[in-house]
Amino acid sequence: MSLTVTPELVEAADEGRMTDEDFVACVRTSLPYAYRLVEELVTALPDAGPAGRDFADNQVPPPDEAARGQLLRAMASTSIRSALERHFGVALAFQNCHRVAAFAPEAVGRAQYQAFVSPRAQVLNQQPEFVDC
C-alpha cells in the first residue's frame, strides 16, 4: 500500500471534499523519507542557479529498504508525484532507485532537464549495485 489513509480522508475523497493540502499531508505522513527528500531538494534549488545548474538532485542511496520503497512509491504514482510538484512548485525527474531531481518548472524545456531525463543519462547513471533496486 502506498499511503496510510484515515477514515476521514477516505470520506472526504468519497464526498469530493479532499483538498490538495489534505492529500499532501497524507503523503507527508505516509512517506516521510520521500517527502523530506523532495523538500530538501526544493530548498537546495535556489543554490543550484549560480553554479550554472537548473536543478538540485540527490545522489545518495536511501538509508534502508523502507526508505527506498517510500521513494519508489512516491515517484511511481502520478497522483503523489504531481501533488508534490504542485505543493513545492517544481518539476520532479527520477532515475534509478534514488536519483531524484527538482527543477524549476520553467527549466523543463531546457537542455539540462532534457539531458537528465534522456535514455543516455539513464544508461550512464547505472551502477552494478543498482541492479536490484
Tab-separated table of N, CA and C in Angstrom:
chain	number	residue	atom	x	y	z
A	1	MET	N	0.846	-1.167	0.000
A	1	MET	CA	0.000	0.000	0.000
A	1	MET	C	0.897	1.237	0.000
A	2	SER	N	0.564	2.205	-0.819
A	2	SER	CA	1.383	3.408	-0.922
A	2	SER	C	1.157	4.376	0.217
A	3	LEU	N	-0.098	4.555	0.616
A	3	LEU	CA	-0.423	5.565	1.620
A	3	LEU	C	-1.237	4.978	2.756
A	4	THR	N	-1.051	5.537	3.917
A	4	THR	CA	-1.881	5.197	5.063
A	4	THR	C	-2.926	6.292	5.162
A	5	VAL	N	-4.162	5.953	4.866
A	5	VAL	CA	-5.222	6.964	4.843
A	5	VAL	C	-6.163	6.764	6.027
A	6	THR	N	-6.609	7.859	6.558
A	6	THR	CA	-7.552	7.811	7.671
A	6	THR	C	-8.961	7.631	7.121
A	7	PRO	N	-9.868	7.133	7.944
A	7	PRO	CA	-11.268	7.050	7.508
A	7	PRO	C	-11.822	8.425	7.111
A	8	GLU	N	-11.366	9.458	7.786
A	8	GLU	CA	-11.826	10.819	7.465
A	8	GLU	C	-11.371	11.247	6.072
A	9	LEU	N	-10.144	10.879	5.710
A	9	LEU	CA	-9.655	11.238	4.378
A	9	LEU	C	-10.394	10.450	3.303
A	10	VAL	N	-10.666	9.189	3.576
A	10	VAL	CA	-11.442	8.374	2.635
A	10	VAL	C	-12.825	9.000	2.441
A	11	GLU	N	-13.446	9.392	3.532
A	11	GLU	CA	-14.770	10.020	3.449
A	11	GLU	C	-14.708	11.331	2.666
A	12	ALA	N	-13.694	12.158	2.951
A	12	ALA	CA	-13.552	13.429	2.227
A	12	ALA	C	-13.337	13.176	0.729
A	13	ALA	N	-12.531	12.179	0.389
A	13	ALA	CA	-12.302	11.855	-1.018
A	13	ALA	C	-13.586	11.350	-1.666
A	14	ASP	N	-14.308	10.490	-0.956
A	14	ASP	CA	-15.559	9.929	-1.472
A	14	ASP	C	-16.595	11.018	-1.722
A	15	GLU	N	-16.608	12.023	-0.873
A	15	GLU	CA	-17.584	13.107	-0.995
A	15	GLU	C	-17.083	14.283	-1.820
A	16	GLY	N	-15.871	14.172	-2.369
A	16	GLY	CA	-15.336	15.247	-3.201
A	16	GLY	C	-14.854	16.450	-2.407
A	17	ARG	N	-14.570	16.269	-1.116
A	17	ARG	CA	-14.135	17.376	-0.265
A	17	ARG	C	-12.629	17.389	-0.005
A	18	MET	N	-11.921	16.384	-0.467
A	18	MET	CA	-10.485	16.308	-0.194
A	18	MET	C	-9.755	17.395	-0.976
A	19	THR	N	-8.909	18.129	-0.287
A	19	THR	CA	-8.109	19.172	-0.928
A	19	THR	C	-6.717	18.637	-1.253
A	20	ASP	N	-6.001	19.370	-2.065
A	20	ASP	CA	-4.611	19.029	-2.356
A	20	ASP	C	-3.794	19.027	-1.064
A	21	GLU	N	-4.086	19.986	-0.180
A	21	GLU	CA	-3.369	20.065	1.095
A	21	GLU	C	-3.622	18.808	1.936
A	22	ASP	N	-4.866	18.323	1.928
A	22	ASP	CA	-5.186	17.083	2.655
A	22	ASP	C	-4.371	15.922	2.106
A	23	PHE	N	-4.304	15.837	0.787
A	23	PHE	CA	-3.581	14.738	0.153
A	23	PHE	C	-2.087	14.826	0.439
A	24	VAL	N	-1.516	16.024	0.334
A	24	VAL	CA	-0.085	16.197	0.603
A	24	VAL	C	0.224	15.876	2.061
A	25	ALA	N	-0.671	16.235	2.975
A	25	ALA	CA	-0.465	15.888	4.386
A	25	ALA	C	-0.436	14.373	4.566
A	26	CYS	N	-1.276	13.670	3.849
A	26	CYS	CA	-1.285	12.209	3.892
A	26	CYS	C	0.029	11.654	3.336
A	27	VAL	N	0.518	12.220	2.263
A	27	VAL	CA	1.798	11.799	1.678
A	27	VAL	C	2.927	12.064	2.668
A	28	ARG	N	2.931	13.239	3.267
A	28	ARG	CA	3.987	13.607	4.230
A	28	ARG	C	4.029	12.618	5.403
A	29	THR	N	2.859	12.221	5.875
A	29	THR	CA	2.771	11.285	6.995
A	29	THR	C	3.098	9.853	6.575
A	30	SER	N	2.619	9.453	5.413
A	30	SER	CA	2.784	8.069	4.953
A	30	SER	C	4.160	7.777	4.383
A	31	LEU	N	4.755	8.755	3.731
A	31	LEU	CA	6.037	8.574	3.036
A	31	LEU	C	7.026	9.649	3.500
A	32	PRO	N	7.365	9.677	4.784
A	32	PRO	CA	8.173	10.779	5.316
A	32	PRO	C	9.554	10.908	4.674
A	33	TYR	N	10.206	9.801	4.355
A	33	TYR	CA	11.524	9.895	3.722
A	33	TYR	C	11.409	10.567	2.354
A	34	ALA	N	10.471	10.121	1.550
A	34	ALA	CA	10.299	10.679	0.206
A	34	ALA	C	9.930	12.157	0.279
A	35	TYR	N	9.005	12.494	1.170
A	35	TYR	CA	8.588	13.884	1.311
A	35	TYR	C	9.773	14.753	1.725
A	36	ARG	N	10.519	14.303	2.719
A	36	ARG	CA	11.659	15.068	3.232
A	36	ARG	C	12.727	15.248	2.154
A	37	LEU	N	12.970	14.216	1.356
A	37	LEU	CA	13.971	14.312	0.302
A	37	LEU	C	13.568	15.368	-0.727
A	38	VAL	N	12.319	15.354	-1.162
A	38	VAL	CA	11.853	16.361	-2.118
A	38	VAL	C	11.949	17.749	-1.488
A	39	GLU	N	11.552	17.862	-0.234
A	39	GLU	CA	11.637	19.151	0.470
A	39	GLU	C	13.077	19.667	0.504
A	40	GLU	N	14.026	18.790	0.776
A	40	GLU	CA	15.442	19.179	0.800
A	40	GLU	C	15.928	19.623	-0.574
A	41	LEU	N	15.492	18.938	-1.621
A	41	LEU	CA	15.888	19.330	-2.982
A	41	LEU	C	15.332	20.694	-3.337
A	42	VAL	N	14.102	20.932	-2.947
A	42	VAL	CA	13.483	22.230	-3.227
A	42	VAL	C	14.242	23.334	-2.503
A	43	THR	N	14.642	23.068	-1.277
A	43	THR	CA	15.418	24.042	-0.514
A	43	THR	C	16.767	24.305	-1.176
A	44	ALA	N	17.366	23.277	-1.748
A	44	ALA	CA	18.667	23.414	-2.409
A	44	ALA	C	18.553	24.032	-3.794
A	45	LEU	N	17.387	24.019	-4.378
A	45	LEU	CA	17.210	24.500	-5.756
A	45	LEU	C	17.686	25.934	-5.982
A	46	PRO	N	17.366	26.894	-5.133
A	46	PRO	CA	17.857	28.255	-5.402
A	46	PRO	C	19.375	28.340	-5.456
A	47	ASP	N	20.070	27.472	-4.729
A	47	ASP	CA	21.526	27.474	-4.741
A	47	ASP	C	22.100	26.856	-6.006
A	48	ALA	N	21.270	26.137	-6.745
A	48	ALA	CA	21.761	25.468	-7.951
A	48	ALA	C	22.028	26.467	-9.066
A	49	GLY	N	21.253	27.547	-9.144
A	49	GLY	CA	21.357	28.504	-10.240
A	49	GLY	C	22.731	29.105	-10.437
A	50	PRO	N	23.355	29.683	-9.396
A	50	PRO	CA	24.661	30.311	-9.585
A	50	PRO	C	25.743	29.352	-10.058
A	51	ALA	N	25.571	28.080	-9.808
A	51	ALA	CA	26.558	27.094	-10.261
A	51	ALA	C	26.333	26.726	-11.723
A	52	GLY	N	25.356	27.357	-12.351
A	52	GLY	CA	25.075	27.065	-13.741
A	52	GLY	C	24.179	25.866	-13.935
A	53	ARG	N	23.528	25.412	-12.858
A	53	ARG	CA	22.642	24.253	-12.944
A	53	ARG	C	21.198	24.709	-12.802
A	54	ASP	N	20.327	24.035	-13.534
A	54	ASP	CA	18.891	24.310	-13.467
A	54	ASP	C	18.184	23.413	-12.464
A	55	PHE	N	18.934	22.624	-11.696
A	55	PHE	CA	18.289	21.642	-10.831
A	55	PHE	C	19.125	21.353	-9.589
A	56	ALA	N	18.464	20.734	-8.621
A	56	ALA	CA	19.127	20.164	-7.452
A	56	ALA	C	18.773	18.684	-7.460
A	57	ASP	N	19.743	17.829	-7.198
A	57	ASP	CA	19.462	16.398	-7.252
A	57	ASP	C	20.077	15.658	-6.078
A	58	ASN	N	19.565	14.472	-5.852
A	58	ASN	CA	20.042	13.588	-4.801
A	58	ASN	C	20.783	12.430	-5.445
A	59	GLN	N	21.983	12.163	-4.968
A	59	GLN	CA	22.744	11.021	-5.476
A	59	GLN	C	23.118	10.054	-4.356
A	60	VAL	N	22.499	10.227	-3.199
A	60	VAL	CA	22.781	9.368	-2.048
A	60	VAL	C	21.682	8.316	-1.937
A	61	PRO	N	22.058	7.047	-1.935
A	61	PRO	CA	21.038	5.997	-1.804
A	61	PRO	C	20.266	6.132	-0.494
A	62	PRO	N	19.017	5.712	-0.484
A	62	PRO	CA	18.232	5.731	0.751
A	62	PRO	C	18.936	4.900	1.831
A	63	PRO	N	18.693	5.228	3.099
A	63	PRO	CA	19.394	4.541	4.186
A	63	PRO	C	18.991	3.079	4.377
A	64	ASP	N	17.799	2.714	3.891
A	64	ASP	CA	17.345	1.331	4.060
A	64	ASP	C	16.256	1.029	3.029
A	65	GLU	N	15.817	-0.219	3.017
A	65	GLU	CA	14.819	-0.634	2.023
A	65	GLU	C	13.462	0.031	2.243
A	66	ALA	N	13.112	0.327	3.481
A	66	ALA	CA	11.840	1.005	3.741
A	66	ALA	C	11.845	2.391	3.101
A	67	ALA	N	12.950	3.113	3.246
A	67	ALA	CA	13.062	4.445	2.651
A	67	ALA	C	13.062	4.344	1.123
A	68	ARG	N	13.773	3.350	0.599
A	68	ARG	CA	13.792	3.152	-0.860
A	68	ARG	C	12.377	2.887	-1.380
A	69	GLY	N	11.627	2.068	-0.653
A	69	GLY	CA	10.253	1.776	-1.039
A	69	GLY	C	9.383	3.024	-1.033
A	70	GLN	N	9.566	3.874	-0.040
A	70	GLN	CA	8.803	5.124	0.008
A	70	GLN	C	9.095	5.980	-1.222
A	71	LEU	N	10.369	6.111	-1.546
A	71	LEU	CA	10.750	6.939	-2.685
A	71	LEU	C	10.207	6.372	-3.990
A	72	LEU	N	10.317	5.062	-4.155
A	72	LEU	CA	9.795	4.437	-5.369
A	72	LEU	C	8.284	4.624	-5.476
A	73	ARG	N	7.561	4.464	-4.374
A	73	ARG	CA	6.108	4.651	-4.405
A	73	ARG	C	5.754	6.098	-4.741
A	74	ALA	N	6.463	7.046	-4.158
A	74	ALA	CA	6.171	8.461	-4.417
A	74	ALA	C	6.435	8.824	-5.877
A	75	MET	N	7.537	8.342	-6.430
A	75	MET	CA	7.888	8.707	-7.800
A	75	MET	C	7.081	7.926	-8.830
A	76	ALA	N	6.637	6.724	-8.486
A	76	ALA	CA	5.897	5.889	-9.433
A	76	ALA	C	4.419	6.250	-9.522
A	77	SER	N	3.900	6.902	-8.515
A	77	SER	CA	2.488	7.278	-8.510
A	77	SER	C	2.309	8.654	-9.134
A	78	THR	N	1.572	8.716	-10.206
A	78	THR	CA	1.334	10.003	-10.859
A	78	THR	C	0.651	10.984	-9.914
A	79	SER	N	-0.333	10.514	-9.150
A	79	SER	CA	-1.049	11.433	-8.258
A	79	SER	C	-0.160	11.936	-7.131
A	80	ILE	N	0.669	11.073	-6.558
A	80	ILE	CA	1.562	11.514	-5.474
A	80	ILE	C	2.618	12.460	-6.020
A	81	ARG	N	3.251	12.060	-7.094
A	81	ARG	CA	4.312	12.888	-7.677
A	81	ARG	C	3.771	14.253	-8.120
A	82	SER	N	2.623	14.243	-8.768
A	82	SER	CA	2.023	15.506	-9.219
A	82	SER	C	1.646	16.399	-8.045
A	83	ALA	N	1.127	15.805	-6.965
A	83	ALA	CA	0.771	16.595	-5.782
A	83	ALA	C	2.018	17.228	-5.169
A	84	LEU	N	3.116	16.471	-5.110
A	84	LEU	CA	4.367	17.030	-4.594
A	84	LEU	C	4.870	18.158	-5.494
A	85	GLU	N	4.775	17.968	-6.791
A	85	GLU	CA	5.206	19.020	-7.719
A	85	GLU	C	4.377	20.288	-7.532
A	86	ARG	N	3.064	20.140	-7.416
A	86	ARG	CA	2.198	21.315	-7.206
A	86	ARG	C	2.491	21.971	-5.859
A	87	HIS	N	2.623	21.153	-4.833
A	87	HIS	CA	2.853	21.667	-3.482
A	87	HIS	C	4.147	22.475	-3.397
A	88	PHE	N	5.206	21.954	-4.000
A	88	PHE	CA	6.506	22.609	-3.919
A	88	PHE	C	6.802	23.540	-5.094
A	89	GLY	N	5.959	23.522	-6.125
A	89	GLY	CA	6.163	24.396	-7.280
A	89	GLY	C	7.373	24.030	-8.111
A	90	VAL	N	7.591	22.726	-8.294
A	90	VAL	CA	8.744	22.249	-9.055
A	90	VAL	C	8.305	21.159	-10.031
A	91	ALA	N	9.222	20.787	-10.898
A	91	ALA	CA	9.069	19.599	-11.736
A	91	ALA	C	10.074	18.589	-11.207
A	92	LEU	N	9.629	17.365	-10.976
A	92	LEU	CA	10.499	16.312	-10.480
A	92	LEU	C	10.895	15.376	-11.613
A	93	ALA	N	12.125	14.918	-11.575
A	93	ALA	CA	12.613	13.926	-12.523
A	93	ALA	C	13.267	12.829	-11.698
A	94	PHE	N	13.236	11.591	-12.207
A	94	PHE	CA	13.671	10.444	-11.414
A	94	PHE	C	14.464	9.465	-12.255
A	95	GLN	N	15.583	8.984	-11.689
A	95	GLN	CA	16.396	7.946	-12.317
A	95	GLN	C	16.681	6.875	-11.286
A	96	ASN	N	16.897	5.705	-11.718
A	96	ASN	CA	17.172	4.508	-10.917
A	96	ASN	C	16.378	4.499	-9.616
A	97	CYS	N	16.959	4.017	-8.530
A	97	CYS	CA	16.176	3.830	-7.313
A	97	CYS	C	16.332	4.958	-6.302
A	98	HIS	N	17.046	6.016	-6.645
A	98	HIS	CA	17.177	7.095	-5.674
A	98	HIS	C	17.511	8.457	-6.256
A	99	ARG	N	17.888	8.557	-7.484
A	99	ARG	CA	18.310	9.857	-8.000
A	99	ARG	C	17.086	10.652	-8.438
A	100	VAL	N	16.718	11.563	-7.580
A	100	VAL	CA	15.588	12.461	-7.821
A	100	VAL	C	16.164	13.846	-8.048
A	101	ALA	N	15.575	14.583	-8.961
A	101	ALA	CA	15.988	15.969	-9.191
A	101	ALA	C	14.765	16.861	-9.165
A	102	ALA	N	14.948	18.050	-8.623
A	102	ALA	CA	13.911	19.080	-8.636
A	102	ALA	C	14.360	20.180	-9.589
A	103	PHE	N	13.478	20.517	-10.497
A	103	PHE	CA	13.726	21.580	-11.474
A	103	PHE	C	12.679	22.661	-11.291
A	104	ALA	N	13.051	23.899	-11.514
A	104	ALA	CA	12.049	24.955	-11.602
A	104	ALA	C	11.185	24.622	-12.821
A	105	PRO	N	9.879	24.848	-12.760
A	105	PRO	CA	9.008	24.475	-13.886
A	105	PRO	C	9.474	25.028	-15.232
A	106	GLU	N	10.000	26.234	-15.227
A	106	GLU	CA	10.434	26.829	-16.500
A	106	GLU	C	11.674	26.148	-17.073
A	107	ALA	N	12.344	25.320	-16.310
A	107	ALA	CA	13.543	24.622	-16.790
A	107	ALA	C	13.215	23.347	-17.556
A	108	VAL	N	11.963	22.925	-17.536
A	108	VAL	CA	11.590	21.642	-18.140
A	108	VAL	C	11.965	21.558	-19.618
A	109	GLY	N	11.837	22.585	-20.374
A	109	GLY	CA	12.183	22.540	-21.790
A	109	GLY	C	13.650	22.771	-22.079
A	110	ARG	N	14.408	23.108	-21.069
A	110	ARG	CA	15.819	23.447	-21.263
A	110	ARG	C	16.702	22.207	-21.401
A	111	ALA	N	17.921	22.459	-21.835
A	111	ALA	CA	18.870	21.388	-22.130
A	111	ALA	C	19.181	20.507	-20.922
A	112	GLN	N	19.335	21.087	-19.728
A	112	GLN	CA	19.705	20.276	-18.568
A	112	GLN	C	18.587	19.315	-18.172
A	113	TYR	N	17.347	19.741	-18.257
A	113	TYR	CA	16.229	18.845	-17.963
A	113	TYR	C	16.169	17.735	-19.010
A	114	GLN	N	16.247	18.128	-20.277
A	114	GLN	CA	16.184	17.147	-21.353
A	114	GLN	C	17.323	16.126	-21.229
A	115	ALA	N	18.501	16.595	-20.837
A	115	ALA	CA	19.629	15.678	-20.651
A	115	ALA	C	19.378	14.739	-19.473
A	116	PHE	N	18.819	15.263	-18.381
A	116	PHE	CA	18.577	14.438	-17.187
A	116	PHE	C	17.585	13.322	-17.459
A	117	VAL	N	16.566	13.598	-18.243
A	117	VAL	CA	15.519	12.602	-18.499
A	117	VAL	C	15.780	11.760	-19.750
A	118	SER	N	16.928	11.915	-20.354
A	118	SER	CA	17.222	11.196	-21.591
A	118	SER	C	17.610	9.739	-21.331
A	119	PRO	N	17.400	8.867	-22.323
A	119	PRO	CA	17.875	7.486	-22.211
A	119	PRO	C	19.389	7.423	-21.969
A	120	ARG	N	20.135	8.336	-22.556
A	120	ARG	CA	21.590	8.374	-22.367
A	120	ARG	C	21.928	8.563	-20.889
A	121	ALA	N	21.268	9.523	-20.243
A	121	ALA	CA	21.524	9.770	-18.821
A	121	ALA	C	21.138	8.560	-17.977
A	122	GLN	N	20.044	7.924	-18.336
A	122	GLN	CA	19.614	6.740	-17.590
A	122	GLN	C	20.679	5.646	-17.664
A	123	VAL	N	21.205	5.403	-18.841
A	123	VAL	CA	22.229	4.374	-19.014
A	123	VAL	C	23.510	4.763	-18.284
A	124	LEU	N	23.927	6.010	-18.400
A	124	LEU	CA	25.161	6.444	-17.749
A	124	LEU	C	25.035	6.476	-16.229
A	125	ASN	N	23.828	6.541	-15.710
A	125	ASN	CA	23.607	6.587	-14.268
A	125	ASN	C	23.523	5.195	-13.640
A	126	GLN	N	23.627	4.159	-14.425
A	126	GLN	CA	23.532	2.795	-13.891
A	126	GLN	C	24.853	2.367	-13.278
A	127	GLN	N	24.742	1.663	-12.177
A	127	GLN	CA	25.900	1.103	-11.498
A	127	GLN	C	25.528	-0.305	-11.062
A	128	PRO	N	26.475	-1.199	-10.962
A	128	PRO	CA	26.168	-2.596	-10.602
A	128	PRO	C	25.348	-2.740	-9.321
A	129	GLU	N	25.578	-1.892	-8.333
A	129	GLU	CA	24.842	-2.032	-7.080
A	129	GLU	C	23.376	-1.629	-7.195
A	130	PHE	N	22.987	-1.043	-8.317
A	130	PHE	CA	21.586	-0.643	-8.517
A	130	PHE	C	20.768	-1.682	-9.284
A	131	VAL	N	21.358	-2.804	-9.616
A	131	VAL	CA	20.687	-3.804	-10.444
A	131	VAL	C	19.373	-4.264	-9.817
A	132	ASP	N	19.313	-4.421	-8.524
A	132	ASP	CA	18.109	-4.924	-7.890
A	132	ASP	C	17.217	-3.847	-7.290
A	133	CYS	N	17.448	-2.617	-7.611
A	133	CYS	CA	16.611	-1.588	-6.990
A	133	CYS	C	15.407	-1.256	-7.846
